[in-house]
Amino acid sequence: MKSVDLFSMLNTLPDAWIQEAEGTMARQKSGRGRKTIRFLLIAALVACLGATAYAAIARNLNWTPEQQKALQEYQDMKYIGVASKNWDVFGVVVELSAELKDDGNLNITANPWSAKIAEDTYGENTEKALEAGEEYWLEKWDGEAFQEIQTLSGAPWQVSRQSLPAGENTSWTVDPVRMYGQLEAGIYRVGMMLNTPEHPENTMGAYAKFIVFSNDIQGYMDDFENALARLKARQTFHIRSESYYVMDDQDLTKDIWWDNGNFLARRCSYIHGLHQFQWDRAELEWNGQLYSLIWGSEEMDGPPAEMEAVYYDASDCVKLALSVTESFLYRTEQAAADGDTVIFRKGPFEFWGGVREGAELRVQYDAAGEIRKIDYISEQQTTAIEVMDETPEQIAEAIASVDIRALPAFSYAEELEAIEAMGYEMRTQGFAGTQPQASPDRDTILKLAQKEVAEKGFNMFTVSYDEGTRMWKVECMYSSNSEPYEVIYLDSTGIPKLHAVRPPREDYTTEGLPKPQQWKLLQ
Amino acid sequence: MDDQAIIDLYWDRSEEAIVQTDKKYGKYCFTIANRILENPDDSEECVSDTYMSAWNRMPPVRPQILSVFLGKITRNISVSRWRKQSAVKRGGGTVAVALEELEACTPSSWDVTQEMERKELEARLRDFCGGLPTQERIVFLKRYWYAESLGEIAAETGLSQSAVKSSLYRSRKKLGAVLKKEGLYEVG
């Protein structure tokens, strides 16, 4: 570990402390000079015009019946076009991919590739190099099958023999425009014959798919926007969203959304990095009553490993889950269809004085044209939004299983003993609450307890109940700070009986003082 | 415009959110970046990156304290950029001095790539900062979070520069002790 790691890690401290040390910085008016923009060199995309002439060529790719069968899925366009493909060439596994660059050149990559460990066809058990043959060809998807297209001159497309050394990543560039002219929008694959250097006479065909995007995106956009509107209008839906932020930290958020038409439930996993949590805002409307969150986590000194939040505002949920999609759309410039997936693409764009790299949005539809999955990929983040395949009944059941009303149990007698033993600061009188309540519920108890705490910034609470003594317990703490911790005990009418504050730690050599239930375990 | 209104603009996907953010917190973010990078052009880019990140995060995030939310993003981006740059050349400046100061209490055997170890250290840091008297914590964070110079801290807090120095020395000693006394790490 270096000092910069320690410096960086200070970002995980609670917001309140950072703000406390902020001073006048955040109140200074912005008055910076003209922004300096670092422009990227962006080559113009080659215009994709022209008609395609298909060639009636039957190539012998030397595939065995087994290989033919294994490759069927690839042939059936079930993967997005630029996805690479592993090929087994006489016992050597090579992953081929291709991408058309903005300058019209085709970049082919064997990345990564390795030899099979098992004994190969020629009785040797070592890594092997490969070679890509001199003749290449292009095929274009016509809606039903790939068709080889003719070169402009009718002559074969000859490229220098490419060596693919064992155990290395190799990329090389070929120029299809020289032989075929500018390519029109569509799904293509570049074909080539591969062989091992020892046996050049044994060759096997392999392909790498790539996409030439279309600038005519209106049809794709209409389909997508209609499908999105239908998704939002659904009475029930279950969406799982996962985001990974690249630029500023390695944050990961995972959200699962359910909506049964009456309320929404959200389950959110631990978010690492900026330590921003939403739990204190979440509420649930259930049978006409508004419930605040309940966190069932045993360990409340830090962010729980998994938390549940519930929303009753449907528009919030849709915004949250689909915001990336919506903000993407109006900048979209190109699109292409690849099987059941439509890929929207935007090139570099200006954002607040800087030029950003482009991004892709991949939308996968089901047979009925409904959205199944949305993948957003940019320089800053990747987000995958999946519409789960569940019936309204299953979704209703999942929501019903979110237990917001069951109260955790505790023992007032045991905790009193622990609190005394641990030297908590205790207060038994001078409470704000003096009026007994008739059968107070959990939320009423929480509100009553909040009036008694010394710290006003707490954003995380637990409420539990002791059946034996009919005492309530409310724990108050910060979501991202383990130090301040207060607990209020109230009787069955909501009258506070005890307010205990965990003392500040003076000796850094010890672990933090355990909470009552932890102390109990230590006995 | 108050912070809640700015956050609402993000949630409404209005680009006015960026305009208002820059108006209110542009200088703040720039200062954080520039204290680390000491290069106005790079710092401007970090601010722009911060806005992009904020735009991508809101929604779903609804920050409780917008300034700190933006500041943390800026700081993360700036530190990442500083790491890349320092791999090529290591300059002087406030942050370099601050890092030198921290070096003495940095446990060298710590592996921050290990999630468990990282989490544990984060908890230790929170405990350490939580245990500092308020004034000492403010001085510590001004120096090691905001990378302020001794003079700036003195001017902001009303302390003399030597008092700031002493406060930082005490804090570092405590931090080193926290990490050393745990018996888990060797202090480098």
XYZ file of C-alpha atoms in Angstrom, chain A:
523
model
C 0.000 0.000 0.000
C 1.183 3.489 -0.839
C 0.359 6.806 0.729
C -1.737 7.707 -2.312
C -3.915 4.669 -1.571
C -4.457 5.980 1.937
C -5.120 9.444 0.527
C -7.613 7.977 -1.923
C -9.293 5.871 0.733
C -10.195 8.955 2.714
C -12.982 9.362 0.150
C -14.890 6.682 2.009
C -15.284 8.860 5.085
C -18.782 10.088 5.897
C -20.065 13.055 3.940
C -20.771 14.980 7.116
C -17.088 15.116 8.028
C -16.024 16.119 4.532
C -18.601 18.875 4.592
C -17.473 19.888 8.067
C -13.942 20.455 6.757
C -15.136 22.096 3.565
C -14.894 25.644 4.902
C -15.762 28.283 2.377
C -14.742 26.278 -0.680
C -18.183 25.155 -1.738
C -19.580 28.628 -1.330
C -17.124 30.286 -3.662
C -18.688 31.401 -6.900
C -17.428 29.790 -10.033
C -15.538 32.160 -12.246
C -13.073 30.143 -14.186
C -11.762 31.177 -17.530
C -12.544 29.651 -20.853
C -12.311 25.901 -20.811
C -9.449 24.177 -22.505
C -10.772 21.397 -24.627
C -8.702 18.440 -25.585
C -10.100 17.388 -28.881
C -9.736 13.906 -30.071
C -8.719 13.114 -33.564
C -11.826 11.700 -35.057
C -11.766 10.238 -38.497
C -14.929 10.643 -40.479
C -16.893 7.495 -40.960
C -16.774 6.173 -44.467
C -20.146 6.658 -46.074
C -21.851 3.384 -46.639
C -23.473 3.477 -50.021
C -23.671 1.235 -52.996
C -25.313 -1.967 -54.107
C -24.056 -5.407 -53.225
C -23.239 -8.026 -55.824
C -23.278 -11.563 -54.472
C -20.890 -14.139 -55.854
C -21.880 -17.701 -56.542
C -18.856 -19.311 -54.971
C -18.909 -22.586 -53.108
C -15.977 -22.702 -50.720
C -14.700 -25.834 -49.115
C -14.109 -24.794 -45.495
C -13.067 -28.294 -44.457
C -15.407 -28.322 -41.519
C -16.189 -31.694 -40.040
C -19.862 -32.509 -39.435
C -19.208 -31.930 -35.715
C -17.742 -28.509 -36.367
C -20.617 -27.706 -38.666
C -23.028 -28.544 -35.882
C -21.063 -26.610 -33.262
C -20.987 -23.569 -35.472
C -24.708 -23.614 -36.101
C -25.409 -21.212 -33.253
C -22.939 -18.728 -34.659
C -24.466 -19.121 -38.061
C -27.915 -18.493 -36.633
C -26.975 -14.947 -35.618
C -27.685 -15.385 -31.958
C -24.761 -13.238 -30.944
C -24.137 -9.610 -31.599
C -22.158 -9.159 -34.775
C -18.858 -7.974 -33.409
C -18.722 -10.766 -30.859
C -15.712 -12.924 -31.299
C -15.765 -16.607 -31.925
C -13.548 -19.408 -30.738
C -12.405 -21.670 -33.520
C -10.836 -25.039 -33.092
C -8.322 -25.333 -35.891
C -6.680 -28.740 -35.885
C -6.434 -28.703 -32.129
C -5.492 -25.037 -31.726
C -8.121 -22.761 -30.228
C -8.198 -19.261 -31.640
C -10.653 -16.474 -30.926
C -11.249 -14.300 -33.962
C -12.965 -10.927 -34.009
C -13.250 -8.094 -36.509
C -14.235 -4.462 -36.353
C -14.627 -1.955 -39.154
C -12.734 1.178 -38.259
C -13.784 4.701 -39.118
C -11.208 4.873 -41.907
C -12.793 1.875 -43.654
C -10.074 -0.587 -42.692
C -11.037 -3.845 -41.075
C -9.178 -4.652 -37.895
C -8.946 -8.401 -37.278
C -7.833 -9.724 -33.933
C -6.882 -13.177 -32.755
C -7.322 -12.352 -29.095
C -6.518 -14.257 -27.034
C -5.790 -17.685 -28.321
C -4.146 -20.690 -26.834
C -3.385 -24.263 -27.651
C -5.451 -27.119 -26.391
C -3.783 -28.946 -23.590
C -4.965 -32.281 -24.782
C -2.959 -34.178 -27.329
C -3.594 -32.591 -30.687
C -4.282 -34.045 -34.081
C -0.607 -34.508 -34.893
C 0.370 -36.369 -31.789
C 2.142 -33.451 -30.114
C 1.236 -31.821 -26.884
C 2.647 -28.316 -27.189
C 1.306 -24.914 -28.060
C 1.022 -24.304 -31.735
C 1.177 -21.306 -33.965
C -1.303 -20.693 -36.750
C -1.286 -18.893 -40.051
C -4.050 -17.001 -41.789
C -4.039 -17.697 -45.489
C -3.569 -15.264 -48.297
C -7.104 -15.269 -49.653
C -9.875 -13.495 -47.754
C -13.506 -12.999 -48.696
C -16.528 -11.089 -47.463
C -20.030 -12.354 -46.887
C -23.139 -10.306 -46.122
C -26.268 -11.344 -44.246
C -29.267 -11.142 -46.575
C -31.858 -11.767 -43.904
C -31.713 -15.523 -44.173
C -28.115 -16.506 -44.755
C -24.669 -15.108 -45.361
C -23.921 -14.645 -49.038
C -20.439 -14.144 -50.406
C -20.111 -10.868 -52.263
C -18.077 -10.255 -55.372
C -15.000 -8.096 -55.442
C -15.204 -5.113 -57.773
C -12.775 -6.686 -60.240
C -13.937 -10.267 -59.776
C -10.407 -11.212 -58.737
C -9.797 -12.948 -55.387
C -8.981 -10.734 -52.372
C -5.329 -11.476 -51.696
C -3.705 -10.436 -48.425
C -0.215 -11.237 -47.153
C -0.021 -14.420 -45.116
C -0.467 -13.561 -41.460
C 1.469 -15.403 -38.799
C -0.329 -15.949 -35.480
C 2.380 -16.879 -32.965
C 1.471 -19.279 -30.189
C 0.239 -17.678 -27.000
C 0.206 -14.089 -28.267
C -2.461 -11.578 -29.159
C -2.220 -10.581 -32.774
C -4.067 -7.834 -34.618
C -3.767 -6.974 -38.261
C -5.548 -4.688 -40.655
C -6.980 -5.399 -44.065
C -8.607 -3.023 -46.526
C -11.938 -4.331 -47.839
C -12.821 -1.015 -49.519
C -10.027 -1.488 -52.063
C -11.593 -4.749 -53.227
C -15.294 -4.232 -52.572
C -15.798 -0.470 -52.590
C -17.611 1.227 -49.755
C -19.744 -1.220 -47.858
C -23.421 -0.611 -47.362
C -24.985 -0.990 -43.933
C -25.474 -4.538 -42.731
C -23.989 -7.546 -41.034
C -20.876 -8.989 -42.616
C -18.306 -11.583 -41.944
C -14.795 -11.763 -43.212
C -13.650 -15.246 -44.112
C -10.171 -16.700 -44.255
C -8.468 -20.084 -44.250
C -6.306 -21.038 -41.276
C -3.597 -23.659 -41.006
C -0.762 -24.718 -38.750
C 2.701 -23.783 -40.108
C 3.767 -27.434 -40.062
C 0.915 -28.536 -42.297
C 0.042 -25.687 -44.681
C -1.777 -28.148 -46.878
C -4.440 -28.704 -44.179
C -6.575 -25.612 -44.068
C -9.828 -24.789 -42.352
C -12.208 -21.870 -42.921
C -13.010 -19.380 -40.171
C -15.002 -16.162 -39.963
C -15.215 -13.020 -37.900
C -18.419 -11.030 -37.987
C -18.634 -7.253 -38.077
C -21.259 -4.591 -38.579
C -21.504 -1.667 -40.938
C -23.872 0.748 -39.252
C -26.659 2.670 -40.925
C -27.294 6.370 -40.510
C -30.956 5.787 -41.281
C -32.057 5.069 -37.745
C -35.644 6.263 -37.652
C -37.239 2.827 -38.009
C -35.067 1.363 -35.288
C -35.749 4.321 -33.035
C -39.509 4.093 -33.517
C -39.519 0.388 -32.694
C -37.442 0.950 -29.594
C -39.394 3.914 -28.301
C -42.680 2.076 -28.802
C -41.358 -0.990 -26.996
C -40.059 1.210 -24.194
C -43.435 2.903 -23.865
C -45.123 -0.497 -23.685
C -42.690 -1.588 -20.987
C -43.407 1.492 -18.902
C -47.130 1.045 -19.364
C -47.074 -2.545 -18.189
C -49.055 -3.201 -15.085
C -46.311 -5.440 -13.832
C -42.671 -5.629 -14.521
C -39.499 -6.885 -12.958
C -36.297 -5.259 -14.078
C -32.810 -6.088 -12.964
C -30.223 -3.404 -13.486
C -26.484 -3.610 -12.944
C -24.054 -0.756 -13.464
C -20.309 -0.595 -13.332
C -18.649 2.804 -13.225
C -15.193 2.863 -14.693
C -13.864 6.376 -14.564
C -13.948 7.658 -11.044
C -14.036 4.476 -9.048
C -14.982 0.895 -9.343
C -18.524 1.216 -8.203
C -21.071 -1.424 -8.771
C -24.743 -1.073 -8.236
C -27.286 -3.766 -8.596
C -30.954 -3.020 -8.454
C -33.924 -5.226 -8.834
C -37.280 -3.651 -9.418
C -40.673 -5.097 -9.034
C -43.922 -3.382 -9.778
C -47.295 -4.953 -9.273
C -49.234 -1.871 -10.249
C -49.675 -0.609 -6.707
C -46.190 -0.124 -5.419
C -42.624 -0.837 -6.301
C -39.999 -2.713 -4.438
C -36.317 -2.170 -4.857
C -33.470 -4.293 -3.665
C -30.085 -2.685 -3.841
C -26.749 -4.276 -3.187
C -23.743 -2.688 -1.528
C -22.371 0.230 -3.466
C -18.647 0.566 -3.145
C -16.814 3.795 -3.677
C -18.839 6.932 -3.220
C -20.905 5.420 -0.434
C -24.124 7.014 -1.481
C -27.223 5.246 -0.339
C -30.866 5.930 -0.847
C -32.415 4.006 1.933
C -33.543 6.883 4.055
C -35.810 8.170 1.308
C -37.575 4.958 0.541
C -41.078 4.320 1.627
C -43.738 1.820 0.840
C -47.434 2.229 0.607
C -49.074 -0.902 1.884
C -52.791 -1.214 2.424
C -53.113 2.526 2.562
C -50.383 2.969 5.160
C -46.994 4.463 4.463
C -44.068 2.477 5.809
C -40.519 3.664 6.166
C -37.718 1.287 5.520
C -36.755 -1.522 7.790
C -33.260 -2.830 7.552
C -33.007 -6.373 8.640
C -29.240 -6.521 8.621
C -27.581 -7.829 11.762
C -24.528 -5.691 11.206
C -25.589 -2.082 11.303
C -22.227 -0.483 11.898
C -21.618 -0.211 8.200
C -23.515 -0.428 4.975
C -25.446 -3.683 4.909
C -24.366 -6.230 2.373
C -27.806 -6.175 0.877
C -30.622 -3.803 1.526
C -34.165 -3.364 0.512
C -35.831 -0.148 -0.422
C -39.346 0.282 -1.602
C -40.862 2.980 -3.743
C -44.452 3.892 -4.258
C -43.821 6.289 -7.110
C -43.799 4.365 -10.355
C -42.260 7.205 -12.346
C -39.205 7.192 -10.079
C -38.615 3.544 -10.737
C -38.810 3.929 -14.471
C -36.516 6.901 -14.350
C -34.010 5.043 -12.264
C -33.967 1.909 -14.286
C -34.094 3.436 -17.710
C -32.414 6.806 -17.319
C -29.305 5.697 -19.094
C -31.378 4.606 -22.038
C -33.359 7.797 -22.245
C -30.379 10.083 -22.041
C -28.673 8.072 -24.729
C -31.379 8.186 -27.342
C -31.362 11.760 -28.441
C -27.710 11.582 -29.300
C -27.921 8.378 -31.289
C -26.511 8.606 -34.775
C -26.291 5.088 -36.158
C -27.989 1.761 -35.762
C -27.803 -1.792 -37.030
C -29.849 -4.922 -36.485
C -28.144 -8.189 -35.667
C -30.591 -11.008 -35.208
C -32.849 -10.210 -32.273
C -30.612 -7.340 -31.180
C -30.526 -3.750 -32.410
C -27.354 -1.812 -31.751
C -27.563 1.956 -31.472
C -24.317 3.803 -31.646
C -23.256 7.373 -31.139
C -19.866 8.700 -32.060
C -17.756 11.076 -30.011
C -19.842 13.928 -28.644
C -19.231 17.160 -26.828
C -20.197 17.392 -23.212
C -19.506 20.517 -21.229
C -16.539 21.619 -23.194
C -14.934 18.221 -23.567
C -15.189 15.545 -26.213
C -16.373 12.145 -25.037
C -15.839 8.854 -26.689
C -18.897 7.295 -28.224
C -21.168 4.735 -26.675
C -23.331 1.805 -27.658
C -26.791 0.756 -26.635
C -27.754 -2.809 -27.435
C -31.416 -3.669 -27.259
C -32.477 -7.284 -27.392
C -36.107 -8.062 -28.255
C -38.163 -11.172 -27.778
C -40.191 -12.765 -30.563
C -43.123 -10.455 -29.822
C -40.948 -7.376 -30.179
C -40.830 -6.625 -26.453
C -37.631 -5.513 -24.775
C -35.710 -8.326 -23.120
C -32.402 -6.711 -22.335
C -30.654 -3.383 -22.715
C -26.891 -3.026 -22.507
C -25.290 0.382 -22.353
C -21.544 0.561 -22.863
C -19.523 3.757 -22.674
C -16.088 4.893 -21.589
C -17.455 5.636 -18.125
C -19.842 2.877 -17.341
C -21.567 -0.262 -18.410
C -25.158 -0.858 -17.483
C -27.163 -3.988 -18.128
C -30.920 -3.774 -17.718
C -32.766 -7.041 -17.953
C -36.520 -7.428 -18.054
C -37.166 -10.604 -16.141
C -39.376 -13.251 -17.591
C -41.963 -13.500 -14.849
C -45.699 -13.605 -14.744
C -47.661 -10.902 -12.898
C -48.478 -13.522 -10.274
C -44.820 -14.331 -9.698
C -43.996 -10.655 -9.401
C -46.825 -10.099 -6.933
C -45.523 -13.001 -4.901
C -41.992 -11.579 -4.892
C -43.249 -8.229 -3.662
C -45.398 -9.830 -1.023
C -42.338 -11.664 0.265
C -40.673 -8.354 1.110
C -41.519 -8.411 4.760
C -41.762 -4.873 5.978
C -43.864 -5.470 9.038
C -42.179 -8.237 11.001
C -40.232 -6.720 13.886
C -36.935 -8.170 15.039
C -37.010 -9.369 18.645
C -34.642 -8.369 21.448
C -34.343 -8.841 25.203
C -34.609 -5.591 27.142
C -33.186 -7.198 30.301
C -30.100 -8.507 28.536
C -29.449 -5.276 26.721
C -29.810 -3.217 29.867
C -27.150 -5.362 31.463
C -24.854 -4.966 28.464
C -25.295 -1.224 28.250
C -24.397 -0.786 31.891
C -21.395 -3.049 31.544
C -20.106 -1.168 28.524
C -20.395 2.237 30.126
C -22.938 3.719 27.764
C -24.105 7.174 28.751
C -27.634 6.591 30.071
C -30.568 8.934 30.490
C -33.837 7.907 32.109
C -35.670 11.201 32.406
C -36.127 14.583 30.778
C -37.681 13.107 27.646
C -39.606 15.120 25.078
C -42.279 12.424 24.821
C -44.651 12.415 27.759
C -48.018 11.579 26.198
C -48.923 7.878 26.084
C -50.127 6.568 22.729
C -52.811 3.975 22.206
C -51.219 0.954 20.512
C -48.468 2.799 18.676
C -47.221 1.094 15.519
C -43.666 0.807 14.331
C -43.632 4.110 12.480
C -45.104 6.029 15.382
C -42.468 4.560 17.682
C -39.727 5.557 15.260
C -40.977 9.142 15.144
C -41.220 9.317 18.935
C -37.699 7.978 19.347
C -36.251 10.416 16.839
C -37.365 13.293 19.068
C -35.107 12.026 21.837
C -31.763 11.550 20.085
C -28.940 14.010 20.525
C -27.587 13.697 16.967
C -29.935 15.054 14.329
C -28.243 13.715 11.238
C -28.924 10.017 11.710
C -30.139 8.387 8.546
C -30.366 4.776 9.550
C -32.700 3.231 12.091
C -33.818 -0.138 13.279
C -36.961 -0.812 15.255
C -37.383 -3.983 17.319
C -39.744 -5.238 19.990
C -39.485 -7.297 23.180
C -42.663 -9.344 23.533
C -41.873 -10.233 27.169
C -41.572 -6.716 28.526
C -43.552 -5.064 25.715
C -40.670 -2.665 25.194
C -39.675 -1.077 21.893
C -36.111 -0.426 20.873
C -35.004 2.092 18.241
C -31.359 2.147 17.174
C -30.097 5.295 15.456
C -26.909 5.545 13.444
C -25.250 6.815 10.302
C -25.238 4.750 7.165
C -21.518 5.127 6.609
C -20.103 5.919 10.016
C -19.788 3.412 12.784
C -19.062 5.832 15.619
C -22.204 7.732 16.646
C -24.748 5.269 17.916
C -27.738 5.938 20.133
C -30.503 3.656 21.257
C -33.909 4.563 22.697
C -36.125 2.162 24.620
C -39.810 2.987 24.837
C -42.645 1.262 26.628
C -45.749 -0.123 24.985
C -47.409 3.310 25.011
C -44.434 5.009 23.374
C -43.105 6.698 26.509
C -39.277 6.728 26.446
C -37.708 4.860 29.335
C -34.041 4.836 28.463
C -31.762 6.743 26.095
C -28.280 5.255 25.810
C -25.367 6.746 23.875
C -22.313 4.730 22.982
C -19.260 6.497 24.436
C -16.550 7.789 22.111
C -13.578 5.512 21.869
C -10.458 6.749 23.564
C -8.136 3.858 22.945
C -7.444 3.250 19.289
C -5.898 -0.083 20.017
C -9.180 -1.811 20.680
C -11.997 -2.787 18.414
C -15.049 -0.594 18.601
C -17.256 -1.324 21.534
C -19.687 -4.050 20.657
C -23.351 -3.316 20.489
C -25.518 -5.082 23.046
C -26.218 -8.133 20.965
C -22.521 -8.438 20.121
C -21.587 -8.007 23.764
C -23.937 -10.818 24.590
C -22.055 -13.121 22.281
C -18.819 -12.271 24.020
C -20.122 -13.389 27.420
